PDB file of C-alpha atoms and ligand atoms in Angstrom:
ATOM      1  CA  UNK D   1     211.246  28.647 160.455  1.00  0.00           C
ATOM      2  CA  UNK D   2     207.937  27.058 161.151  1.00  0.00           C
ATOM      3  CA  UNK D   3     208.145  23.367 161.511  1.00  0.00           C
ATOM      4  CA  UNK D   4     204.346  22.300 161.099  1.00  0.00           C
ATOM      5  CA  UNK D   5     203.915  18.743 161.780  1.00  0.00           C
ATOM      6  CA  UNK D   6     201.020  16.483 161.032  1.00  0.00           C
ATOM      7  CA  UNK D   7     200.998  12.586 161.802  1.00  0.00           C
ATOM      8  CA  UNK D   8     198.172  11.171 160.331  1.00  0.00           C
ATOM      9  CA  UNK D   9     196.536   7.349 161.675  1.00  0.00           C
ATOM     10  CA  UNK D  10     195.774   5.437 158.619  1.00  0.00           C
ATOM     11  CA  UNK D  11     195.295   2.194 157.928  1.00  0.00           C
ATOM     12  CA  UNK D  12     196.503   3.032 154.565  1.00  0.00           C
ATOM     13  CA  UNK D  13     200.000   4.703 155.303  1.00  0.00           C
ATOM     14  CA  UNK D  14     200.935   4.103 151.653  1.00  0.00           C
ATOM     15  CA  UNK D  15     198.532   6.713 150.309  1.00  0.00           C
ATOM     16  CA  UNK D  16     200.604   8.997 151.846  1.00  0.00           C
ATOM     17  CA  UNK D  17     202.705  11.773 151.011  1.00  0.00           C
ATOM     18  CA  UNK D  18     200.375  11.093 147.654  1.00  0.00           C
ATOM     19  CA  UNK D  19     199.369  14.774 146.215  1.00  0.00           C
ATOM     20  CA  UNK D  20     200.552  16.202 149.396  1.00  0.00           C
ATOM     21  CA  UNK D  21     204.219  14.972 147.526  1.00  0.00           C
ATOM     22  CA  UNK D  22     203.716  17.578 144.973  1.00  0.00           C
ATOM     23  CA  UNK D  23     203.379  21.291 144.010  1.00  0.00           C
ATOM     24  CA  UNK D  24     203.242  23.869 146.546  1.00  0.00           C
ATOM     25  CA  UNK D  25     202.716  21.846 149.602  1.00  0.00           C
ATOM     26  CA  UNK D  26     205.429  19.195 147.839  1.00  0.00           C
ATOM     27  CA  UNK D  27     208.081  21.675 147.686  1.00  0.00           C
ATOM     28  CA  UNK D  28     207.341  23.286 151.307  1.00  0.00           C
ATOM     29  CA  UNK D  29     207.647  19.680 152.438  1.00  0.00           C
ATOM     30  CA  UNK D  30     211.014  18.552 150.756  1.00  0.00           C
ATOM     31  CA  UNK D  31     212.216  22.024 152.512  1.00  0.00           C
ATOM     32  CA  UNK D  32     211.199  21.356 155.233  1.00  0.00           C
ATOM     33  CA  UNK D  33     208.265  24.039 156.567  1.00  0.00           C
ATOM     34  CA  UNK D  34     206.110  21.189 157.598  1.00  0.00           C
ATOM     35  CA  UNK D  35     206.444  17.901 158.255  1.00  0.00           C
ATOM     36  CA  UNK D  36     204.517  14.248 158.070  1.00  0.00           C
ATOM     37  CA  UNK D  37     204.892  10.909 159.683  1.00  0.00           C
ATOM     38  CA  UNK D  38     202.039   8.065 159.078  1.00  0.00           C
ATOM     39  CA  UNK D  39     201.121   5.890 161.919  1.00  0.00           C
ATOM     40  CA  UNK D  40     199.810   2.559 160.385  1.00  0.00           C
ATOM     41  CA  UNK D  41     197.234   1.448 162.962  1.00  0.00           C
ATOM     42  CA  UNK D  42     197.566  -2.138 161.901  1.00  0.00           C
ATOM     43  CA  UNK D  43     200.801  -2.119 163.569  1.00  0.00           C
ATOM     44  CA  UNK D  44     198.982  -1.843 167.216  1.00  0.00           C
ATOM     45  CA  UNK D  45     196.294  -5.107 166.227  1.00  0.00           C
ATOM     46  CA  UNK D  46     197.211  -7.806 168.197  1.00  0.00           C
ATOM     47  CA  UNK D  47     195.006 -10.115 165.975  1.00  0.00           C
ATOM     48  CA  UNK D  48     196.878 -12.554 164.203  1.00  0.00           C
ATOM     49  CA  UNK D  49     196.141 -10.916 160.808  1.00  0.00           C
ATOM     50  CA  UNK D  50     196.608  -7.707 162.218  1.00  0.00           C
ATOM     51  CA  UNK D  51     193.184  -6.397 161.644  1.00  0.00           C
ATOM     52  CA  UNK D  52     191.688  -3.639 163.834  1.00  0.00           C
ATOM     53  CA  UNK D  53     188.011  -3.536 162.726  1.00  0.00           C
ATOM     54  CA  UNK D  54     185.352  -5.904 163.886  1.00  0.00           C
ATOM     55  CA  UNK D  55     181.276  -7.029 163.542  1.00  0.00           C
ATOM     56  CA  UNK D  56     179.189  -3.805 165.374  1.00  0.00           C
ATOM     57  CA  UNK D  57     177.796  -4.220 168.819  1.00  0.00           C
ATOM     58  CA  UNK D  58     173.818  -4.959 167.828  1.00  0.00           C
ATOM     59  CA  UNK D  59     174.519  -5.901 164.329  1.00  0.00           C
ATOM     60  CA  UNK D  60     174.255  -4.080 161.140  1.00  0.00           C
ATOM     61  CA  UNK D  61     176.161  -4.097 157.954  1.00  0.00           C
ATOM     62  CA  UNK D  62     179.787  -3.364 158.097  1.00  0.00           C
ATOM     63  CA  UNK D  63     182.774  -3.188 159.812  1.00  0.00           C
ATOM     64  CA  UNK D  64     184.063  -1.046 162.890  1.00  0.00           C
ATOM     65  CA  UNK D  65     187.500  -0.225 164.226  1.00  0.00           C
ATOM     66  CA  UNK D  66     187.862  -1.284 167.777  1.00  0.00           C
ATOM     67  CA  UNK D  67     188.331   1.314 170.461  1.00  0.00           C
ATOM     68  CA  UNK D  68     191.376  -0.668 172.126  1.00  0.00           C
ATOM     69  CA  UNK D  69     193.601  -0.557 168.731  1.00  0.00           C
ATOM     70  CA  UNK D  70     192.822   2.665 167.975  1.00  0.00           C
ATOM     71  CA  UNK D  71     194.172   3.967 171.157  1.00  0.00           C
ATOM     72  CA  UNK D  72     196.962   2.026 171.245  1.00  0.00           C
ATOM     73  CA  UNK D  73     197.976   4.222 168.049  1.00  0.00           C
ATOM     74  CA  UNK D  74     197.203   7.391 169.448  1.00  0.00           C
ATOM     75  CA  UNK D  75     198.660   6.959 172.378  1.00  0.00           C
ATOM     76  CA  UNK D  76     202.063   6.616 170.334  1.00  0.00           C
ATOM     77  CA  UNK D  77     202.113   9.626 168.923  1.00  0.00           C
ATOM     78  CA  UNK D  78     204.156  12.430 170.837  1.00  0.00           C
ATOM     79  CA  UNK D  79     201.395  15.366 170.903  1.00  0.00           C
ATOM     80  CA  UNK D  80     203.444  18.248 171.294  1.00  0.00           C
ATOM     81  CA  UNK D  81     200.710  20.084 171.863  1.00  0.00           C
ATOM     82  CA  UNK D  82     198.552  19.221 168.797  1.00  0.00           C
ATOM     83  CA  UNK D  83     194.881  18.871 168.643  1.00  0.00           C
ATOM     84  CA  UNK D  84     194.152  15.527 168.390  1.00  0.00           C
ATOM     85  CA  UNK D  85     191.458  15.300 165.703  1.00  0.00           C
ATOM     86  CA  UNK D  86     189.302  12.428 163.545  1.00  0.00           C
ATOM     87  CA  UNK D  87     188.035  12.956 159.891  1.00  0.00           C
ATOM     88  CA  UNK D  88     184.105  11.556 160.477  1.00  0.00           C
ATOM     89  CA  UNK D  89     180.719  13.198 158.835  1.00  0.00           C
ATOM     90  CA  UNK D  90     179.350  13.877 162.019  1.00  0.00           C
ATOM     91  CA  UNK D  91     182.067  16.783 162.929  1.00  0.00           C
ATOM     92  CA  UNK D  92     182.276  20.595 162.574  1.00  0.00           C
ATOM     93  CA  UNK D  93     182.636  21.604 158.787  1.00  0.00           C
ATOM     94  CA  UNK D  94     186.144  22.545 157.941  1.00  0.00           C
ATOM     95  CA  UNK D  95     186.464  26.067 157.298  1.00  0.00           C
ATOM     96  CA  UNK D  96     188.961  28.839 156.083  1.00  0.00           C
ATOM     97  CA  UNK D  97     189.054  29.799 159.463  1.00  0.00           C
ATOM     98  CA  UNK D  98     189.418  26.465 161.504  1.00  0.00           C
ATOM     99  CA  UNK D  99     192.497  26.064 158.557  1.00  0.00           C
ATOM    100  CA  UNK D 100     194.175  28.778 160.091  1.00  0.00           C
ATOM    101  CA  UNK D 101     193.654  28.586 163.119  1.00  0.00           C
ATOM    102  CA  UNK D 102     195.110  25.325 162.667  1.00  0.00           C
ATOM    103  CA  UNK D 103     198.250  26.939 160.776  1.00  0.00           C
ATOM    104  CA  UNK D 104     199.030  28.950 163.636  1.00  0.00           C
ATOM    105  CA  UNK D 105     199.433  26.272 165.776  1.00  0.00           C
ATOM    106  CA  UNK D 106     202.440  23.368 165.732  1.00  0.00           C
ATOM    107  CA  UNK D 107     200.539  21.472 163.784  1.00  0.00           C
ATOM    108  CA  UNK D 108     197.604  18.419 164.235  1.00  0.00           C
ATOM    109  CA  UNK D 109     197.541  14.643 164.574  1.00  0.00           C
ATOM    110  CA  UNK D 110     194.889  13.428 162.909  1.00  0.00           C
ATOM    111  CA  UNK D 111     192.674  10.040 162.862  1.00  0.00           C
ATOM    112  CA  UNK D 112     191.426   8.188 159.519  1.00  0.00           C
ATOM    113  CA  UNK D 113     188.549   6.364 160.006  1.00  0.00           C
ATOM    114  CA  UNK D 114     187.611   3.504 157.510  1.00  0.00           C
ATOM    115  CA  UNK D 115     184.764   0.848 156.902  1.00  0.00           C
ATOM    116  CA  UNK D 116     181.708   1.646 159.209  1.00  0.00           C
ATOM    117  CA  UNK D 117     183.700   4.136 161.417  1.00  0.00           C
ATOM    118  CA  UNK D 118     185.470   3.859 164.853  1.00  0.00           C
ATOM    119  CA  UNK D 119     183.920   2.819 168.329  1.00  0.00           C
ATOM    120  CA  UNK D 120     182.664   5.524 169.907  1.00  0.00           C
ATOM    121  CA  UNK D 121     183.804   4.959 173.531  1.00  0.00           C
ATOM    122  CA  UNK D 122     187.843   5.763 171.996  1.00  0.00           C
ATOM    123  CA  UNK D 123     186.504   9.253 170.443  1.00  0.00           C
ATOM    124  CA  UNK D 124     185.098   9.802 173.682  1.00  0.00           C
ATOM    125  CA  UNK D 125     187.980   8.771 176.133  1.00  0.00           C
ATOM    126  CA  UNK D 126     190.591  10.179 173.649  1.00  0.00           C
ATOM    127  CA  UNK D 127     188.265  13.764 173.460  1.00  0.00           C
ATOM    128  CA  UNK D 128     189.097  13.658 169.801  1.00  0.00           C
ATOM    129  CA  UNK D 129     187.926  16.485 167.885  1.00  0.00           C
ATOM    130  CA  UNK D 130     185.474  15.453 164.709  1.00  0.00           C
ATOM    131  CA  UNK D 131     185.743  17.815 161.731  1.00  0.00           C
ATOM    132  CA  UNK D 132     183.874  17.136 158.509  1.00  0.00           C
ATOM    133  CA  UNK D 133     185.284  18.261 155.167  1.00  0.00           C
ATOM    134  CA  UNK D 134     181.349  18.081 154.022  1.00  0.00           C
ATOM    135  CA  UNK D 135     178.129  16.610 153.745  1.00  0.00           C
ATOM    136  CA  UNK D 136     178.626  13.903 151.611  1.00  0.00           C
ATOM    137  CA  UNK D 137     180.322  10.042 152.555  1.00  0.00           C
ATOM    138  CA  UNK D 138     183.995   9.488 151.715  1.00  0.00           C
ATOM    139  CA  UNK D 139     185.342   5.419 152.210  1.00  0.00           C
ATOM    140  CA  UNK D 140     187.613   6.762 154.498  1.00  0.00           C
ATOM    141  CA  UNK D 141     189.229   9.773 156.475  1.00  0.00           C
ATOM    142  CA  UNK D 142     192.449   9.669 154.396  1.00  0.00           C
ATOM    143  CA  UNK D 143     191.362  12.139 151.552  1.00  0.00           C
ATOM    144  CA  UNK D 144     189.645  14.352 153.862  1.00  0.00           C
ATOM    145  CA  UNK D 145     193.116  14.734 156.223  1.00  0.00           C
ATOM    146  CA  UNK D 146     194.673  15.344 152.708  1.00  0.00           C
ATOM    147  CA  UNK D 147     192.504  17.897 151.928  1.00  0.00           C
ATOM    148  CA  UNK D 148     192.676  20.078 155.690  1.00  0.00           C
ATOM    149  CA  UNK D 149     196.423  19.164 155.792  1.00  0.00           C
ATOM    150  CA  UNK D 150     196.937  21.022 152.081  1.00  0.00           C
ATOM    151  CA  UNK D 151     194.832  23.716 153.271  1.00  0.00           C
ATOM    152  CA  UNK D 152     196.483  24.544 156.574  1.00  0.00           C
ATOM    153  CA  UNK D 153     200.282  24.118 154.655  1.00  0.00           C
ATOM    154  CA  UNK D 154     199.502  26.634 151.645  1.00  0.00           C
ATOM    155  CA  UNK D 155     199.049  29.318 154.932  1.00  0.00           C
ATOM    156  CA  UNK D 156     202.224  28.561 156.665  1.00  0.00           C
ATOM    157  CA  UNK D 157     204.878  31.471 155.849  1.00  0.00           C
ATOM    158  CA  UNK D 158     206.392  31.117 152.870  1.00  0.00           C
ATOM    159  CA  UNK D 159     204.576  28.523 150.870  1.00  0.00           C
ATOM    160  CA  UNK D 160     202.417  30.170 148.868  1.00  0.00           C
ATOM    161  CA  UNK D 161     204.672  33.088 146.814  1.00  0.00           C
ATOM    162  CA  UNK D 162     202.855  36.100 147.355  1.00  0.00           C
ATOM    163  CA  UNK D 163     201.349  36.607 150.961  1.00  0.00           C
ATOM    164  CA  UNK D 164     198.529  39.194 149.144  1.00  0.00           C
ATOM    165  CA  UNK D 165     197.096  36.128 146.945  1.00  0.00           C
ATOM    166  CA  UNK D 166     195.809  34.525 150.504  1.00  0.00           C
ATOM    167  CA  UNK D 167     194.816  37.639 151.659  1.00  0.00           C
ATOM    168  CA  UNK D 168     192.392  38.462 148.644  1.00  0.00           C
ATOM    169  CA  UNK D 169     191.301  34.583 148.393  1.00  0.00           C
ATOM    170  CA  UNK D 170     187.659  33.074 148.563  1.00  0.00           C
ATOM    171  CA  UNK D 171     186.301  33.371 152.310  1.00  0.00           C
ATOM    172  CA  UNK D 172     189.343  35.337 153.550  1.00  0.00           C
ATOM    173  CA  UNK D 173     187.287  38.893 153.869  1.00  0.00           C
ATOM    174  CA  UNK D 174     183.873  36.475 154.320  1.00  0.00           C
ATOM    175  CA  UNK D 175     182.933  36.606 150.715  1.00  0.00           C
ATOM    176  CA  UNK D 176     184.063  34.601 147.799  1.00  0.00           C
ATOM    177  CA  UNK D 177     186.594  35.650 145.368  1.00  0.00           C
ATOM    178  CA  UNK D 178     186.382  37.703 142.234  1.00  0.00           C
ATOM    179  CA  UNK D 179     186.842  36.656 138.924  1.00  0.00           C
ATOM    180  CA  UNK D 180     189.886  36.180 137.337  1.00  0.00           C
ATOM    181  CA  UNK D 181     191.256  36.729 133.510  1.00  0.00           C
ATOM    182  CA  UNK D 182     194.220  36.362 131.822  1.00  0.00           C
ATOM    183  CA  UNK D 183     195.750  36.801 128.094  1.00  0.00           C
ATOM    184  CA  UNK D 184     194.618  36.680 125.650  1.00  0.00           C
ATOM    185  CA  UNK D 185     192.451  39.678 125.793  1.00  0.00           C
ATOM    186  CA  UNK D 186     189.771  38.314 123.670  1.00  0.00           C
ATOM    187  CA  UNK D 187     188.649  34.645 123.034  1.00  0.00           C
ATOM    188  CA  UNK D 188     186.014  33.296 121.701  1.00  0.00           C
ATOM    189  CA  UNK D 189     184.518  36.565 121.407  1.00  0.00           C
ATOM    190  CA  UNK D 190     184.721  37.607 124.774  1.00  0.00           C
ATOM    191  CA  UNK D 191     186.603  40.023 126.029  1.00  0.00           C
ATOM    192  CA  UNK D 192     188.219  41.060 129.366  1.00  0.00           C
ATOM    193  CA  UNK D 193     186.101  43.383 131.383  1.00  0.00           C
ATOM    194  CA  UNK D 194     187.572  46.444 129.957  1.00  0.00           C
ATOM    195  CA  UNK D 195     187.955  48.237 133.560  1.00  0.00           C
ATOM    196  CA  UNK D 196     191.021  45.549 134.144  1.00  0.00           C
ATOM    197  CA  UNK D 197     192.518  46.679 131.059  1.00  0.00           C
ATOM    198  CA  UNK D 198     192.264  50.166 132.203  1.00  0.00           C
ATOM    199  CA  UNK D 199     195.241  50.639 134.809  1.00  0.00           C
ATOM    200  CA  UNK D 200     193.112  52.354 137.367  1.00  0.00           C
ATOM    201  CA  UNK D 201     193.483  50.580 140.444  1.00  0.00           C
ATOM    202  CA  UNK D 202     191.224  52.238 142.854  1.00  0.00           C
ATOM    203  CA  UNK D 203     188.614  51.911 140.368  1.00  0.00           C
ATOM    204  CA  UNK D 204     189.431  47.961 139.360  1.00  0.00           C
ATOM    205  CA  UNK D 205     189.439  47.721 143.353  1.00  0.00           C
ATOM    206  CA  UNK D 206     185.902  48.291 143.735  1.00  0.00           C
ATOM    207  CA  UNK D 207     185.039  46.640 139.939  1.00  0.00           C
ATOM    208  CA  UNK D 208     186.395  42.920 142.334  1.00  0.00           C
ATOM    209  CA  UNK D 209     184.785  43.513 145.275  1.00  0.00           C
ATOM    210  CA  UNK D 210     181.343  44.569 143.643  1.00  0.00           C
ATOM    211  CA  UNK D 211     181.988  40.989 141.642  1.00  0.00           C
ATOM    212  CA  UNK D 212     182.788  39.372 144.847  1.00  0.00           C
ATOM    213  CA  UNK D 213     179.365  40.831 146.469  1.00  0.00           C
ATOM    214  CA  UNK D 214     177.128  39.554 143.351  1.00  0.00           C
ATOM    215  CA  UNK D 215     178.533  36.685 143.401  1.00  0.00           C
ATOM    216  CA  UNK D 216     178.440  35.948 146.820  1.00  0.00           C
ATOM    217  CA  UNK D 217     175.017  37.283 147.234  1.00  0.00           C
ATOM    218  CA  UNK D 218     173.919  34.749 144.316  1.00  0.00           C
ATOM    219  CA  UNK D 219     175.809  31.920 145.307  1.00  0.00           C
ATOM    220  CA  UNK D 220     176.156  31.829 148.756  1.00  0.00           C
ATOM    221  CA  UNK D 221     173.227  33.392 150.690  1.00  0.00           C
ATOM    222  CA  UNK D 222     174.032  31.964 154.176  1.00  0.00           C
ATOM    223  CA  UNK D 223     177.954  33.366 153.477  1.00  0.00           C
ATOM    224  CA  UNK D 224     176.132  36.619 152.508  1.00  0.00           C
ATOM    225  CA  UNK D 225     173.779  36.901 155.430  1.00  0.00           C
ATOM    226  CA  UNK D 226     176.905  36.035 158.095  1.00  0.00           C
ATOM    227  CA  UNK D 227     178.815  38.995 156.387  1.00  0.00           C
ATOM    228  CA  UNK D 228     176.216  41.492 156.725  1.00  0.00           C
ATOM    229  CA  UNK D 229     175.716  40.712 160.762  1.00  0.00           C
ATOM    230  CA  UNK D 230     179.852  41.037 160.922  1.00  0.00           C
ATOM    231  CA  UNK D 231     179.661  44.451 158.876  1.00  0.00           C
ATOM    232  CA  UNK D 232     176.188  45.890 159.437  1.00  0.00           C
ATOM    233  CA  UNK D 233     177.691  49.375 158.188  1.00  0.00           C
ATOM    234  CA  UNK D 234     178.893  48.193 154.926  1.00  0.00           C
ATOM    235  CA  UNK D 235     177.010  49.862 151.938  1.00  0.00           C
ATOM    236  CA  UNK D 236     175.218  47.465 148.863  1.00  0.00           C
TER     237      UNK D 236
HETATM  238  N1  SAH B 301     179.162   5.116 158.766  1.00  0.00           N
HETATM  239  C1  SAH B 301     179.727   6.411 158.872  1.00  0.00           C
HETATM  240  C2  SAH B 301     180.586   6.736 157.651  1.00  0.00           C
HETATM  241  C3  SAH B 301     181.849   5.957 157.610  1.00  0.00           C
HETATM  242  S1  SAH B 301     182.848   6.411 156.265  1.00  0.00           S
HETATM  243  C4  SAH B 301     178.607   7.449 158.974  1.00  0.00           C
HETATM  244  O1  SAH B 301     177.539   7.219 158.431  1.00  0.00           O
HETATM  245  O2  SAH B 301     178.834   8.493 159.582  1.00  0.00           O
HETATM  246  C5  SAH B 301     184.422   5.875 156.809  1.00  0.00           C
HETATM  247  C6  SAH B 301     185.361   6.941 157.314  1.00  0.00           C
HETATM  248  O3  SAH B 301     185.573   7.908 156.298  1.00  0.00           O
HETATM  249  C7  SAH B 301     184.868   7.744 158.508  1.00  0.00           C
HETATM  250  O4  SAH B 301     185.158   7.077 159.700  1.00  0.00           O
HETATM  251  C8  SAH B 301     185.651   9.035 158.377  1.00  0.00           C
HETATM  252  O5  SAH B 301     186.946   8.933 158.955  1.00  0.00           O
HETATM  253  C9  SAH B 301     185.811   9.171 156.866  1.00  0.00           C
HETATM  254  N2  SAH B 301     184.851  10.138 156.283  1.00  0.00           N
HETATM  255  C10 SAH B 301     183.775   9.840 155.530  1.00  0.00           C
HETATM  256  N3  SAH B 301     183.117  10.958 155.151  1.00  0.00           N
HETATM  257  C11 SAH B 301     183.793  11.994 155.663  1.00  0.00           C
HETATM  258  C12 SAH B 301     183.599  13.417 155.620  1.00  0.00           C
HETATM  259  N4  SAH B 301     182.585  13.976 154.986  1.00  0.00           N
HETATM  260  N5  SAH B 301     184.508  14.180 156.275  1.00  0.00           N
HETATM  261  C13 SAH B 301     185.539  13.627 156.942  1.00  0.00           C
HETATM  262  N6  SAH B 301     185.779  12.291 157.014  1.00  0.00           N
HETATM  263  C14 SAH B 301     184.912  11.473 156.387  1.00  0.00           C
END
């Protein structure tokens, strides 16, 4: 059985399992297909009130964790062979793909920054890898390693019920997903597409993956120009 394992650096260990307690990825963890430790960084200050940020070098508003704490904290963590990897707005987007990649593996240890961020010399010296989960400012790092942890658990075997539902999923094939219906079969005056209705698989095949292409196409030009390099051959 896979035995993913994620130990994530927080200053705010207590917001932890949190969501990640519940549904899906809350049942895989209570049996056991991945596990989670939090490392409270607080616990390597050796400030009397145990805090690990301090004024920038050159001034400026905020706060910044200092590179000795920090590493005193990662360097406590067993890595097993685990990326070691900090939650910032300067890294690589997260993607479908980096998440399983990241599956595959044993697992990742990842750092939470808070306040202004962390001193640059410990990213460096520690060769942490910075993903971003987008282009927008979170307080802290903690949501965002919620967020890549939940997607890399829902991959591992056996989490998610039905293998084919991740297979046919948003980004999987490089385009986003169809759309889905359910009873009742009319509401409001609309009515499921009546080809879904019909039985016909081949036929409700291609119905979803013309739906994906439109709405790929509309939504997501970049997505839509990447797929068409991949699959040059593909007819539209
Ligand atoms: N001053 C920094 C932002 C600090 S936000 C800057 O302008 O880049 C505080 C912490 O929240 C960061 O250290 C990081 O760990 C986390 N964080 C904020 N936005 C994030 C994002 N989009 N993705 C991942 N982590 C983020």
């Amino acid at each position: 059985m896979s035995n993913w394992f994620a130990s994530v650096l927080t200053v705010q260990p207590e917001m932890f399992p949190g969501p990640l307690g519940m549904s899906l990825s809350g049942k895989a963890l209570a049996e056991r297909k991945w596990s989670l430790e939090t490392v409270d960084m607080r616990a390597f200050s050796t400030t009397r009130y145990g805090s690990i940020d301090d004024t920038p070098a050159g001034g400026g508003p905020g706060m910044v964790m200092r590179a000795d704490f920090v590493a005193a904290a990662v360097d406590s963590v067993a890595r097993n062979g685990r990326p070691l990897i900090l939650l910032s707005p300067r890294g690589v987007p997260f993607t479908q793909a980096r998440a399983r990649e990241l599956a595959h593996g044993p697992g990742a240890v990842l750092v939470c920054g808070r306040y202004e961020g962390i001193d640059e010399r410990v990213i460096e010296a520690r060769a942490m890898q910075e993903i971003s989960m987008g282009d927008y400012v979170l307080s802290g790092g903690e949501l965002a390693a919620m967020a890549l942890i939940d997607a890399c658990v829902r991959l591992l075997p056996g989490v998610v019920g039905d293998d084919q539902s991740l297979d046919e999923e948003s980004f999987e094939d490089g385009l986003l997903e169809y759309p889905h219906y359910t009873r009742p079969p009319s509401w409001e005056g609309r009515d499921i597409p009546s080809i879904l209705m019909s039985g016909h698989h081949q036929r409700i095949r291609d119905w979803r993956r013309e739906r994906a292409i439109e709405l790929t196409k509309a939504r997501r030009p970049d997505m839509w120009d990447a797929y068409l390099k991949r699959a040059p051959k593909t007819k539209h």
